[in-house]
Amino acid sequence: MKPDLSINFCGIHFPNPYVLAAAPTTDSADQVARALEAGWAGAVMKTTSVETETVELVYPQMGGIELEGKKLNGLINIDLISERHIDQVEQDIRRLKKEYPGKVILASIMGSRQEHWQELVRRLEAAGVDMIECSFSCPHGMPERGMGAAVGQNPEFTERTARWVKEAAKRVPVAIKLTPNITDILPIAEAVKRSGADAIVAINTVLGLIGVDIDTFSPLPSVDGIGIYGGFSGPAIKPIALHFVSKIAQNIDLPVAATGGICTWRDAVEFLLVGARNLQLCTAPMHYGFRVIEDLLDGLSHYLAEKGFSSVEEIIGLALPKLSSYQHLSRTYKVVSQVNTDICIGCGLCFIACQDGAHQAIVWDAEKRLPRTDEEKCVGCGLCPQVCPVEAIALKRTA
Amino acid sequence: MQEKHPAGGYQAAGTWNVSPRTLSRQERRTSFGEVESTLTLAQAVQEANRCLYCYDAPCIQGCPAQIQIPEFIARIRSHNLTGAAEVIYRDNPLGAICGRVCPVEALCQKACTSCRINTPIAIGSLQRFVCDLAIQEGRIAFQDETNVLGKVAVVGGGPAGLSCAHYLRQRGCEVDLFEKEDLAGGLLRWGIPIYRLPEEVAKREIDLITNRVALHRKYLLGTQAEDFLKQYDAIFLGIGLSSPILLRTPGADLPGVYAAASFLRALREKKGGDFAFYGKEIAVVGGGATALDAARSAIRLGASKVTVLYRRTAEEMPAFSSEVEAAFQEGVDFLWLMSPVEITPVDGRLKLILEGIRLGEPDESGRASVIPTGVRTNFLADAVLVAIASQAEPAGVEGWMDRPKVFRGGDLTGGATVVQAVADGKEAALRIISWLEKGGSQ
């Protein structure tokens, strides 16, 4: 039997855990309709605000990190919230809810004053949205106006603003999207909990500078020679997102939607295992299109079936009991690296890495072009399996 | 060069293996255009990214010139193209040439560790890319030492002599380069067809060396040889094997029977019109690089049928597999285990009497010995190109090969590739330098 991929998040039924994050991918009903047709469970419409908050975007807004031939290992953007009028966003929501009643449409909002936040909630709720997401987290552009991450970096602002939204929301649950650009997420997450909001979304993009053009000296992306810091997303930020999501899941009694570097079903499983109940994606569909949903869905489904789970609900948080602190790690557990010479191709990368970056425990047989571990010297640090291009090195338990 | 994207990075990358743009079979049958194009920057970076950067780099062991291959590939990866060119030219002053004509499948790429998990890194194509771009952008300027170490005569302006002259100049030797033709380059100028090595590519790298020496053109050593021993502190002989050996069979001197080397030379001198092969059937006798170059050139002149006659089989052919493969793709036919024993004129054409061959135990060269079977067949052709062997041209130096001041290299000493000649020339230069540094005693 096929595992049940549906999931309950804040009392709302999601046909599967995959939702499009508020982004350029969700700036029109036409785009979102394409995604929902492709199989996405829902979408967070690109963040909107009241009409007095004028938005004037600049271009180009994107920059990517290429690593050894692979593009977009990370994506930076200096995009802001939607330029579209809230009337249009309302229309989009009405249309999408009518055409796709089984899917979930969320609205993302951002305001500066109480009456703005509350007006946004009332209007979008009336338009038929299923859930409200509040961006306390946009790291660039908006904080200059006291919005976005300027709220989410301060527990007091966070709690007060979340309360305003929660007060205004009569029918729909409220989720607060947090920024990772902060020393400790817990005071902020606790503030969200105190406010009475229903869920946390983590993380928004990481504030960064994607690069500098070494010919023109312009920071990138360069708008007529001038650059600014942007919001960094994609595969490169997954470890940061896993950290924040697991920490919130372990410490705060609120459901968490994860976002930040989820690109494949394997990433999805990892976020579910550390406690996420909902998964938002952005960079992967921006890179390859909405069709990525097909592998996300059947990869997850096959994984669950092969592991003997009947629903995605069953795996949520399974890794959390195994997430501990340094003092609790075993001092008696010992491993050493072991080279499988049947698989080894003799490139010597493990040798040079161990020689210069570890404990000089790999011996190189120049004649046979084969590495061998000196088990007396090997502390089992685990560097060599990371550099091996053919998975020929495993860590063998010795104690 | 690729356009840089305003948001950084370069466009059009992926993680596939790259291959250069290549002329189609049809294009190759009608033109002498270079078969392969130089990689684009994006392609080169992409291919460089596949390099494992092996600790012990077996590719270097496979390179006669000992180019530090992983080092130049790492520099392509980081877009340090000037650094990449420096790495290549440090060990091979004919980098763009060798990037084209090296039999990489038998050298560096054969040794590449990636062969065990994928195709080898396209080292030849990468080297060609780096050198082409560096020369095109004028980034290659050799700095020679200025303190004079000695005066050396380099006899023969082929790849061995050029390489030797280059490394001698680098160390501050005065070099007189003696070339029997009016242009230096040897096989690079007169032998290798332009679809493998365009004139301009050869010229650019040759000029970068000859511009730094005293070049004596159209100079035959002859009887002045003995004076050389007195005039120079050392002498390098890289006179190659420029004299083709002809068939000794009856009819080998008939009109229509040519030395393949003379044919190739005529093409390089743009006298291809002397060989009106269009619509004709051509027989090529031999199994080495020259035979294949001649066969592929005949195809390009529009010959309707080109057949390589070789007395052993594909296994034993001295030509490299990539050349045989390319010839096959272009429509060259092969007849194995056949040797001509007589050529006679028949109605304006040539009739070759071919004798069948059986292979026996390996001979002293290590290859299977050739045993005539007595079975004879007739083969008709309009012209015959002979490429069975070549020898050194008499240069008046035969008597002093073993003199202490005299050093040798290249095809003359058994090399068979341009890169081996480069390696020989470099090695001889280093020996000469060390000899001169010790005051001229071995």
Coordinates of N, CA and C in Angstrom, one line a residue, chain A residues 172-363:
Chain A
V172 N -8.4 31.9 10.6 CA -7.2 31.1 10.1 C -6.1 31.1 11.1
P173 N -5.3 30.0 11.0 CA -4.1 30.0 11.9 C -3.0 31.0 11.4
V174 N -2.1 31.3 12.3 CA -1.1 32.3 12.0 C 0.3 31.7 12.3
A175 N 1.2 31.8 11.2 CA 2.5 31.3 11.4 C 3.5 32.4 11.3
I176 N 4.5 32.4 12.0 CA 5.5 33.5 12.0 C 6.8 33.0 11.4
K177 N 7.3 33.6 10.3 CA 8.5 33.2 9.6 C 9.7 33.9 10.2
L178 N 10.7 33.1 10.7 CA 11.8 33.7 11.5 C 13.0 33.8 10.6
T179 N 13.9 34.7 11.1 CA 15.2 35.0 10.4 C 16.3 34.2 11.1
P180 N 17.2 33.7 10.4 CA 18.4 33.0 11.0 C 19.5 34.0 11.3
N181 N 19.2 35.3 11.0 CA 20.3 36.3 11.2 C 20.3 36.8 12.6
I182 N 20.6 36.0 13.5 CA 20.4 36.2 14.9 C 21.3 35.3 15.7
T183 N 21.7 35.7 16.9 CA 22.7 34.8 17.6 C 22.0 33.6 18.2
D184 N 20.8 33.8 18.8 CA 20.1 32.7 19.4 C 18.6 32.8 19.0
I185 N 18.1 31.7 18.4 CA 16.8 31.8 17.9 C 15.8 31.6 19.0
L186 N 16.2 31.0 20.1 CA 15.2 30.5 21.1 C 14.4 31.7 21.8
P187 N 15.0 32.8 22.2 CA 14.3 33.9 22.7 C 13.2 34.4 21.8
I188 N 13.5 34.4 20.5 CA 12.5 34.8 19.5 C 11.4 33.8 19.3
A189 N 11.8 32.5 19.3 CA 10.8 31.5 19.2 C 9.9 31.4 20.4
E190 N 10.5 31.7 21.6 CA 9.6 31.8 22.8 C 8.7 33.0 22.7
A191 N 9.1 34.0 22.2 CA 8.2 35.2 22.0 C 7.0 34.9 21.1
V192 N 7.3 34.1 20.0 CA 6.2 33.7 19.1 C 5.2 32.8 19.9
K193 N 5.8 31.9 20.7 CA 4.9 31.1 21.5 C 4.0 31.9 22.5
R194 N 4.6 32.9 23.1 CA 3.9 33.7 24.1 C 2.8 34.5 23.4
S195 N 3.0 34.9 22.1 CA 2.1 35.7 21.4 C 0.8 35.0 21.1
G196 N 0.8 33.7 21.2 CA -0.4 32.9 20.9 C -0.4 32.5 19.4
A197 N 0.6 32.8 18.6 CA 0.6 32.4 17.2 C 0.6 30.9 17.1
D198 N 0.2 30.4 16.0 CA 0.0 28.9 15.9 C 1.2 28.1 15.4
A199 N 2.1 28.7 14.7 CA 3.3 27.9 14.2 C 4.4 28.8 13.9
I200 N 5.6 28.2 13.7 CA 6.8 28.9 13.3 C 7.3 28.4 11.9
V201 N 7.7 29.3 11.1 CA 8.3 28.9 9.8 C 9.8 29.3 9.9
A202 N 10.7 28.3 9.7 CA 12.1 28.7 9.8 C 12.9 27.9 8.7
I203 N 13.7 28.6 8.0 CA 14.3 29.9 8.2 C 14.1 30.7 7.0
N204 N 14.1 32.0 7.1 CA 14.2 32.9 5.9 C 15.6 32.8 5.5
T205 N 15.9 33.6 4.5 CA 17.3 33.6 3.9 C 18.3 34.1 4.9
V206 N 19.6 33.7 4.6 CA 20.7 34.1 5.4 C 21.3 35.4 4.8
L207 N 21.5 36.4 5.6 CA 22.0 37.6 5.0 C 23.5 37.4 4.5
G208 N 23.7 37.7 3.3 CA 25.0 37.5 2.7 C 25.4 38.4 1.6
L209 N 26.6 38.2 1.2 CA 27.1 38.9 0.0 C 27.7 37.8 -0.9
I210 N 27.0 37.6 -2.1 CA 27.3 36.4 -2.9 C 28.7 36.5 -3.5
G211 N 29.2 37.7 -3.7 CA 30.5 37.8 -4.3 C 30.8 39.2 -4.7
V212 N 32.1 39.3 -5.2 CA 32.5 40.6 -5.7 C 33.1 40.4 -7.1
D213 N 32.7 41.2 -8.1 CA 33.3 41.1 -9.4 C 34.7 41.6 -9.3
I214 N 35.7 40.7 -9.6 CA 37.1 41.1 -9.4 C 37.6 41.9 -10.5
D215 N 36.8 42.1 -11.6 CA 37.3 43.0 -12.6 C 36.8 44.4 -12.4
T216 N 35.5 44.5 -11.9 CA 34.9 45.9 -11.8 C 34.9 46.3 -10.3
F217 N 35.2 45.4 -9.4 CA 35.2 45.7 -7.9 C 33.7 45.9 -7.4
S218 N 32.7 45.5 -8.2 CA 31.4 45.7 -7.8 C 30.9 44.5 -7.0
P219 N 30.3 44.7 -5.8 CA 29.7 43.6 -5.1 C 28.5 43.1 -6.0
L220 N 28.2 41.8 -5.9 CA 27.2 41.2 -6.7 C 26.0 40.8 -5.9
P221 N 24.8 40.8 -6.5 CA 24.6 41.2 -7.9 C 24.7 42.7 -8.0
S222 N 25.2 43.2 -9.1 CA 25.6 44.6 -9.3 C 24.5 45.3 -10.0
V223 N 23.9 46.3 -9.3 CA 22.9 47.2 -10.0 C 23.6 48.5 -10.4
D224 N 23.9 48.5 -11.6 CA 24.7 49.7 -12.2 C 25.9 50.0 -11.4
G225 N 26.7 48.9 -11.0 CA 27.9 49.0 -10.4 C 27.9 49.0 -8.8
I226 N 26.7 49.0 -8.3 CA 26.5 49.1 -6.8 C 25.8 47.8 -6.3
G227 N 26.3 47.3 -5.2 CA 25.7 46.1 -4.7 C 25.2 46.3 -3.3
I228 N 24.4 45.3 -2.8 CA 24.0 45.3 -1.4 C 24.0 43.9 -0.9
Y229 N 23.9 43.7 0.4 CA 23.7 42.4 1.0 C 22.4 41.8 0.5
G230 N 22.3 40.5 0.4 CA 21.1 39.9 -0.1 C 20.7 38.7 0.8
G231 N 19.7 38.0 0.4 CA 19.2 36.8 1.1 C 19.7 35.6 0.4
F232 N 20.5 34.8 1.2 CA 21.1 33.6 0.6 C 20.3 32.4 0.9
S233 N 20.1 31.6 -0.1 CA 19.2 30.4 0.0 C 19.8 29.2 -0.8
G234 N 19.1 28.1 -0.8 CA 19.6 27.0 -1.6 C 20.3 26.0 -0.8
P235 N 20.9 25.0 -1.5 CA 21.6 23.8 -0.9 C 22.6 24.3 0.2
A236 N 23.3 25.4 -0.1 CA 24.4 25.8 0.9 C 23.8 26.1 2.3
I237 N 22.6 26.5 2.4 CA 22.1 26.9 3.7 C 21.4 25.8 4.5
K238 N 21.3 24.6 3.9 CA 20.6 23.5 4.5 C 21.1 23.2 5.9
P239 N 22.4 23.1 6.2 CA 22.9 22.9 7.6 C 22.4 23.9 8.5
I240 N 22.4 25.2 8.1 CA 21.9 26.2 9.0 C 20.4 26.1 9.3
A241 N 19.7 25.7 8.3 CA 18.2 25.5 8.5 C 18.0 24.3 9.4
L242 N 18.7 23.2 9.1 CA 18.5 22.0 10.0 C 18.8 22.4 11.5
H243 N 19.8 23.2 11.7 CA 20.1 23.6 13.0 C 18.9 24.3 13.7
F244 N 18.4 25.4 13.0 CA 17.3 26.2 13.6 C 16.1 25.4 13.7
V245 N 15.7 24.6 12.7 CA 14.5 23.8 12.8 C 14.5 22.8 13.9
S246 N 15.6 22.1 14.0 CA 15.7 21.1 15.1 C 15.7 21.7 16.5
K247 N 16.3 22.9 16.6 CA 16.4 23.6 17.9 C 15.0 24.0 18.3
I248 N 14.3 24.6 17.4 CA 12.9 25.0 17.7 C 12.0 23.8 18.0
A249 N 12.2 22.8 17.2 CA 11.3 21.6 17.4 C 11.6 21.0 18.8
Q250 N 12.9 21.0 19.2 CA 13.2 20.4 20.5 C 12.8 21.3 21.7
N251 N 12.7 22.6 21.5 CA 12.5 23.5 22.6 C 11.2 24.2 22.7
I252 N 10.5 24.3 21.6 CA 9.3 25.2 21.6 C 8.1 24.3 21.2
D253 N 7.1 24.4 22.0 CA 5.9 23.6 21.8 C 5.0 24.3 20.7
L254 N 5.5 24.3 19.5 CA 4.7 24.8 18.4 C 5.1 24.0 17.1
P255 N 4.1 23.8 16.2 CA 4.5 23.1 15.0 C 5.4 24.0 14.2
V256 N 6.4 23.3 13.5 CA 7.4 24.0 12.7 C 7.2 23.7 11.2
A257 N 7.2 24.7 10.3 CA 7.4 24.4 8.9 C 8.8 24.8 8.6
A258 N 9.5 23.8 7.9 CA 10.9 24.0 7.6 C 11.1 24.6 6.2
T259 N 12.0 25.5 6.0 CA 12.4 26.0 4.7 C 13.9 26.4 4.8
G260 N 14.6 26.2 3.7 CA 16.0 26.6 3.7 C 16.8 25.4 3.2
G261 N 17.1 25.4 1.9 CA 17.9 24.4 1.3 C 17.3 23.0 1.1
I262 N 16.0 22.9 1.2 CA 15.4 21.6 0.8 C 15.3 21.5 -0.7
C263 N 16.0 20.6 -1.3 CA 16.0 20.4 -2.7 C 15.5 19.1 -3.2
T264 N 15.8 18.0 -2.4 CA 15.4 16.7 -2.8 C 14.6 16.0 -1.8
W265 N 14.0 14.9 -2.1 CA 13.2 14.2 -1.1 C 14.1 13.7 0.1
R266 N 15.4 13.5 -0.1 CA 16.3 13.2 1.0 C 16.4 14.3 2.0
D267 N 16.5 15.5 1.4 CA 16.5 16.7 2.3 C 15.2 16.8 3.1
A268 N 14.1 16.5 2.4 CA 12.8 16.6 3.0 C 12.7 15.6 4.2
V269 N 13.2 14.4 3.9 CA 13.2 13.4 5.0 C 13.9 13.9 6.2
E270 N 15.1 14.5 6.0 CA 15.9 15.0 7.1 C 15.2 16.0 7.9
F271 N 14.5 16.9 7.2 CA 13.8 18.0 7.9 C 12.6 17.4 8.7
L272 N 11.9 16.4 8.1 CA 10.8 15.8 8.8 C 11.4 15.1 10.1
L273 N 12.5 14.4 9.9 CA 13.1 13.7 11.1 C 13.5 14.6 12.2
V274 N 13.9 15.9 11.9 CA 14.2 16.8 13.0 C 13.0 17.6 13.4
G275 N 11.8 17.2 13.0 CA 10.6 17.7 13.6 C 9.7 18.6 12.8
A276 N 10.1 18.9 11.5 CA 9.3 19.8 10.7 C 8.0 19.0 10.3
R277 N 6.9 19.8 10.3 CA 5.6 19.2 9.9 C 5.2 19.7 8.5
N278 N 6.0 20.5 7.9 CA 5.6 21.1 6.7 C 6.9 21.6 6.0
L279 N 7.0 21.5 4.7 CA 8.2 21.8 4.0 C 8.0 22.8 2.9
Q280 N 8.7 23.9 3.0 CA 8.6 25.0 2.0 C 9.9 25.0 1.1
L281 N 9.6 25.1 -0.2 CA 10.8 25.1 -1.1 C 10.7 26.3 -2.0
C282 N 11.9 26.8 -2.4 CA 11.9 27.9 -3.2 C 13.0 27.8 -4.3
T283 N 14.3 27.6 -3.8 CA 15.4 27.7 -4.8 C 15.3 26.5 -5.8
A284 N 15.0 25.3 -5.3 CA 14.9 24.2 -6.2 C 13.9 24.4 -7.3
P285 N 12.7 24.8 -7.1 CA 11.8 25.0 -8.2 C 12.2 26.3 -9.0
M286 N 12.9 27.2 -8.4 CA 13.4 28.3 -9.2 C 14.4 27.9 -10.2
H287 N 15.2 26.9 -9.8 CA 16.3 26.4 -10.6 C 15.8 25.4 -11.7
Y288 N 14.9 24.5 -11.3 CA 14.5 23.4 -12.2 C 13.1 23.4 -12.6
G289 N 12.3 24.3 -12.0 CA 10.9 24.3 -12.3 C 10.0 23.5 -11.3
F290 N 8.7 23.7 -11.4 CA 7.8 23.0 -10.5 C 7.8 21.5 -10.7
R291 N 8.3 21.0 -11.8 CA 8.4 19.5 -12.0 C 9.2 18.8 -11.0
V292 N 10.0 19.5 -10.2 CA 10.8 18.8 -9.2 C 9.9 18.1 -8.2
I293 N 8.6 18.5 -8.1 CA 7.7 17.9 -7.2 C 7.6 16.4 -7.4
E294 N 7.7 16.0 -8.7 CA 7.5 14.5 -8.9 C 8.5 13.6 -8.2
D295 N 9.7 14.0 -8.2 CA 10.7 13.2 -7.5 C 10.6 13.4 -6.0
L296 N 10.3 14.6 -5.6 CA 10.1 14.9 -4.2 C 9.0 14.0 -3.6
L297 N 7.9 13.8 -4.4 CA 6.8 13.0 -3.9 C 7.1 11.5 -4.0
D298 N 7.5 11.0 -5.1 CA 7.7 9.5 -5.2 C 8.9 9.1 -4.4
G299 N 10.0 9.9 -4.3 CA 11.1 9.6 -3.5 C 10.7 9.4 -2.1
L300 N 9.9 10.3 -1.6 CA 9.5 10.3 -0.2 C 8.6 9.0 0.0
S301 N 7.7 8.8 -0.9 CA 6.8 7.7 -0.8 C 7.5 6.3 -0.8
H302 N 8.5 6.2 -1.7 CA 9.3 4.9 -1.8 C 10.1 4.8 -0.5
Y303 N 10.7 5.9 0.0 CA 11.5 5.8 1.2 C 10.6 5.3 2.3
L304 N 9.4 5.9 2.5 CA 8.5 5.5 3.6 C 8.2 4.0 3.5
A305 N 7.8 3.6 2.3 CA 7.4 2.2 2.0 C 8.5 1.3 2.4
E306 N 9.7 1.6 1.9 CA 10.9 0.7 2.1 C 11.3 0.6 3.6
K307 N 11.0 1.7 4.3 CA 11.3 1.7 5.7 C 10.2 1.1 6.6
G308 N 9.1 0.8 5.9 CA 8.0 0.2 6.6 C 7.0 1.2 7.3
F309 N 7.0 2.4 6.9 CA 6.1 3.4 7.5 C 4.9 3.5 6.6
S310 N 3.7 3.7 7.2 CA 2.5 3.8 6.4 C 2.1 5.3 6.2
S311 N 2.7 6.2 6.9 CA 2.4 7.6 6.7 C 3.6 8.5 7.0
V312 N 3.6 9.7 6.4 CA 4.7 10.6 6.7 C 4.7 11.1 8.1
E313 N 3.5 11.2 8.7 CA 3.3 11.6 10.1 C 4.2 10.8 11.1
E314 N 4.4 9.5 10.7 CA 5.2 8.6 11.6 C 6.6 8.9 11.7
I315 N 7.2 9.6 10.8 CA 8.7 9.9 10.9 C 9.0 11.2 11.5
I316 N 8.0 12.0 11.7 CA 8.3 13.4 12.2 C 9.0 13.4 13.6
G317 N 10.1 14.0 13.6 CA 10.8 14.1 14.9 C 11.6 12.9 15.3
L318 N 11.7 11.9 14.5 CA 12.4 10.6 14.9 C 13.9 10.8 15.3
A319 N 14.5 11.9 14.7 CA 15.9 12.1 15.0 C 16.1 12.9 16.2
L320 N 15.1 13.6 16.7 CA 15.3 14.5 17.8 C 15.8 13.9 19.1
P321 N 15.4 12.7 19.5 CA 16.0 12.1 20.7 C 17.5 11.9 20.5
K322 N 17.9 11.8 19.3 CA 19.4 11.5 19.1 C 20.2 12.7 18.9
L323 N 19.6 13.9 19.1 CA 20.3 15.1 18.9 C 20.6 15.6 20.3
S324 N 21.9 15.7 20.7 CA 22.3 15.9 22.1 C 23.3 17.0 22.2
S325 N 24.1 17.0 23.2 CA 25.2 18.0 23.4 C 26.5 17.3 23.5
Y326 N 27.6 18.0 23.4 CA 28.9 17.5 23.3 C 29.2 16.6 24.5
Q327 N 28.8 17.1 25.7 CA 29.2 16.4 26.9 C 28.6 15.0 27.0
H328 N 27.5 14.8 26.2 CA 26.9 13.5 26.3 C 27.4 12.5 25.2
L329 N 28.4 12.9 24.4 CA 28.9 12.0 23.4 C 29.8 10.9 24.0
S330 N 29.8 9.7 23.5 CA 30.5 8.6 24.0 C 32.0 8.8 23.9
R331 N 32.7 8.5 25.0 CA 34.2 8.6 25.0 C 34.8 7.2 24.7
T332 N 34.0 6.2 24.7 CA 34.6 4.9 24.5 C 34.4 4.4 23.0
Y333 N 33.6 5.1 22.3 CA 33.3 4.7 20.9 C 34.5 4.9 20.0
K334 N 35.1 3.9 19.3 CA 36.3 4.1 18.5 C 36.0 3.6 17.1
V335 N 36.5 4.3 16.1 CA 36.4 3.9 14.8 C 37.8 4.1 14.1
V336 N 38.1 3.4 13.1 CA 39.2 3.7 12.2 C 38.8 3.6 10.8
S337 N 39.5 4.3 9.9 CA 39.2 4.3 8.5 C 39.7 3.0 7.9
Q338 N 38.9 2.5 6.9 CA 39.2 1.3 6.3 C 39.0 1.4 4.8
V339 N 40.1 1.1 4.0 CA 40.0 1.3 2.5 C 39.6 0.0 1.9
N340 N 38.6 0.1 1.1 CA 38.2 -1.1 0.3 C 39.0 -1.0 -1.0
T341 N 40.0 -1.8 -1.1 CA 40.9 -1.7 -2.3 C 40.2 -2.2 -3.6
D342 N 39.1 -2.9 -3.4 CA 38.4 -3.4 -4.7 C 37.7 -2.2 -5.3
I343 N 37.3 -1.2 -4.5 CA 36.6 0.0 -5.1 C 37.6 1.1 -5.3
C344 N 38.7 1.2 -4.5 CA 39.7 2.3 -4.6 C 40.2 2.4 -6.0
I345 N 40.3 3.7 -6.5 CA 40.9 3.9 -7.9 C 42.3 4.5 -7.8
G346 N 42.8 4.6 -6.6 CA 44.2 5.0 -6.4 C 44.5 6.5 -6.7
C347 N 43.6 7.4 -6.4 CA 43.8 8.8 -6.7 C 44.7 9.4 -5.6
G348 N 44.7 8.8 -4.4 CA 45.6 9.3 -3.4 C 45.1 10.5 -2.7
L349 N 43.8 10.9 -2.9 CA 43.3 12.1 -2.2 C 43.2 11.9 -0.7
C350 N 42.8 10.7 -0.3 CA 42.7 10.4 1.1 C 44.1 10.5 1.8
F351 N 45.1 10.0 1.0 CA 46.5 10.1 1.6 C 46.9 11.5 1.8
I352 N 46.7 12.4 0.8 CA 47.2 13.7 0.9 C 46.4 14.5 2.0
A353 N 45.1 14.2 2.0 CA 44.2 14.9 3.0 C 44.6 14.5 4.4
C354 N 44.9 13.2 4.6 CA 45.3 12.7 6.0 C 46.7 13.2 6.3
Q355 N 47.5 13.3 5.3 CA 48.9 13.7 5.5 C 48.9 15.2 6.0
D356 N 48.2 16.0 5.3 CA 48.2 17.5 5.6 C 47.1 18.0 6.4
G357 N 46.0 17.2 6.5 CA 44.8 17.8 7.2 C 44.4 16.9 8.4
A358 N 45.1 15.8 8.7 CA 44.7 15.0 9.8 C 45.9 14.4 10.5
H359 N 45.9 13.1 10.7 CA 46.9 12.5 11.6 C 48.0 11.7 10.9
Q360 N 48.2 11.9 9.7 CA 49.3 11.1 8.9 C 49.1 9.6 9.2
A361 N 47.9 9.1 9.1 CA 47.6 7.7 9.4 C 47.4 6.9 8.2
I362 N 47.4 7.5 7.0 CA 47.2 6.7 5.8 C 48.6 6.6 5.1
V363 N 48.9 5.3 4.8 CA 50.2 5.0 4.2 C 49.9 4.8 2.7

